[in-house]
Coordinates of C-alpha atoms in Angstrom, one line a residue:
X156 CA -2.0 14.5 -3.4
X157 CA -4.0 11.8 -5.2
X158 CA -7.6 11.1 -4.9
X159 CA -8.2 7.4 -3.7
X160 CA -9.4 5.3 -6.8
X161 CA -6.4 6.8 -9.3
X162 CA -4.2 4.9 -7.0
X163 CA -5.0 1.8 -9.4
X164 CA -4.1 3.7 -12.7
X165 CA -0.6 2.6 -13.2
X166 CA 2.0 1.9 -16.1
X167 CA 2.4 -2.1 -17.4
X168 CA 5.5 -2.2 -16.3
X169 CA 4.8 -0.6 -12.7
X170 CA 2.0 -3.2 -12.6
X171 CA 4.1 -5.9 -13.5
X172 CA 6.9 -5.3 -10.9
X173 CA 4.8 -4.7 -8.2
X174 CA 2.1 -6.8 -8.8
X175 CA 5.0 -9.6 -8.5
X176 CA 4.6 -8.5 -4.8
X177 CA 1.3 -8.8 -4.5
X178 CA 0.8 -12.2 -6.0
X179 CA 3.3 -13.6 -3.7
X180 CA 1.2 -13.3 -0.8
X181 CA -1.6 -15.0 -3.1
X182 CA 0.3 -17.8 -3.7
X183 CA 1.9 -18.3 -0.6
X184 CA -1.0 -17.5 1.6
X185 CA -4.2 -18.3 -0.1
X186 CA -5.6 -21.7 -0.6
X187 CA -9.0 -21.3 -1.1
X188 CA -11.1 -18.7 -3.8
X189 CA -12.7 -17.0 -0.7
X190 CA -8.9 -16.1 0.7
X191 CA -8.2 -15.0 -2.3
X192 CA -10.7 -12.6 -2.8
X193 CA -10.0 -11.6 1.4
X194 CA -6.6 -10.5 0.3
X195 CA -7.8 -8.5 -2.8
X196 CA -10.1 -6.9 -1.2
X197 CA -7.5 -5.7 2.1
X198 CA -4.6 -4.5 -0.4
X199 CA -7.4 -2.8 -2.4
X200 CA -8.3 -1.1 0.4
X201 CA -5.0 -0.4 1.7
X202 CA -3.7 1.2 -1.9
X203 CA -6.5 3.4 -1.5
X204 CA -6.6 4.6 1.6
X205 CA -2.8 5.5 1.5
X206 CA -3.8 7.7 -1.9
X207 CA -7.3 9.1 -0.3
X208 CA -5.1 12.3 1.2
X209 CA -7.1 11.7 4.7
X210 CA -6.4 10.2 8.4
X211 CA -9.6 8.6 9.8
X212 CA -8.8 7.0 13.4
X213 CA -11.2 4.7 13.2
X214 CA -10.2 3.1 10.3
X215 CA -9.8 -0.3 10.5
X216 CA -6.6 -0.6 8.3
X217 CA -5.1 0.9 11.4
X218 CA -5.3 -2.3 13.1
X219 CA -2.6 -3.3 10.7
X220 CA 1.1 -3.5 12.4
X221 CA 3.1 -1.0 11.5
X222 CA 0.7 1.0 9.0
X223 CA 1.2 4.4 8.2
X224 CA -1.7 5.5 6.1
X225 CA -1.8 8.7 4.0
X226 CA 0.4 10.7 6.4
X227 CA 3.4 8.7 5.6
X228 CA 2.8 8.1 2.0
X229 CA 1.5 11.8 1.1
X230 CA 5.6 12.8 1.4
X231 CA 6.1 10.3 -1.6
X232 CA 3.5 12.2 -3.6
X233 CA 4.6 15.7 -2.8
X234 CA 8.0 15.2 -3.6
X235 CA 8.0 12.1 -5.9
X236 CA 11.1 10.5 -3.6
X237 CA 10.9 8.5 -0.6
X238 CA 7.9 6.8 1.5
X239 CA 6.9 4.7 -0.6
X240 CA 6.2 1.7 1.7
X241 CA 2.7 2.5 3.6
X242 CA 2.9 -0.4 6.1
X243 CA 6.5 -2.2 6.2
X244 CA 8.1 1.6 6.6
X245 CA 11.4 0.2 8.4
X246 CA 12.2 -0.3 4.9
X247 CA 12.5 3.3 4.1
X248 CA 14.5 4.0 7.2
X249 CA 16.7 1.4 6.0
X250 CA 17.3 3.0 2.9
X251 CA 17.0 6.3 4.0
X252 CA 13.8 7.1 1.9
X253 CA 11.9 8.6 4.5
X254 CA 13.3 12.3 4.5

């Protein structure tokens, strides 16, 4: 498993493609600096929390419909296939990632 923080190492092309994702909600949702730095500070948080290994219960993140945390995502990492949503994981049912 991955420690927390080398969640942000990534390739230029992997950054590109999902950071296409990310900026979506920027753009959509965020119409003032503050908001903006709100929602990069969240899907900060979120990244690296799915990549810390651990399940705290009290974390807030778990306030977040339908997030999974590490347990979910830790699959993704031990066998490089499947789980790789940590919070929209219907999507991996849907594709059948999540076995």
């Amino acid at each position: 498993a991955p420690f927390g923080m080398e969640a942000e190492y990534a390739h230029p092309l992997e950054t590109l493609i999902l950071g296409t994702g990310f900026f979506i909600g920027i753009v959509l949702l965020c119409d003032h600096v503050i908001l903006l730095w709100a929602w990069v500070t969240i899907r900060l948080m979120e990244t690296i929390d799915v990549h810390s290994g651990y399940y705290i219960p009290l974390n807030p993140l778990n306030f977040i419909p339908f997030y999974a945390g590490s347990r979910h995502h830790d699959f993704h990492h031990m066998n490089f296939i499947g789980n790789y949503a940590s919070t929209f994981t219907w999507w991996d049912r849907i594709f059948g990632t999540d076995s």
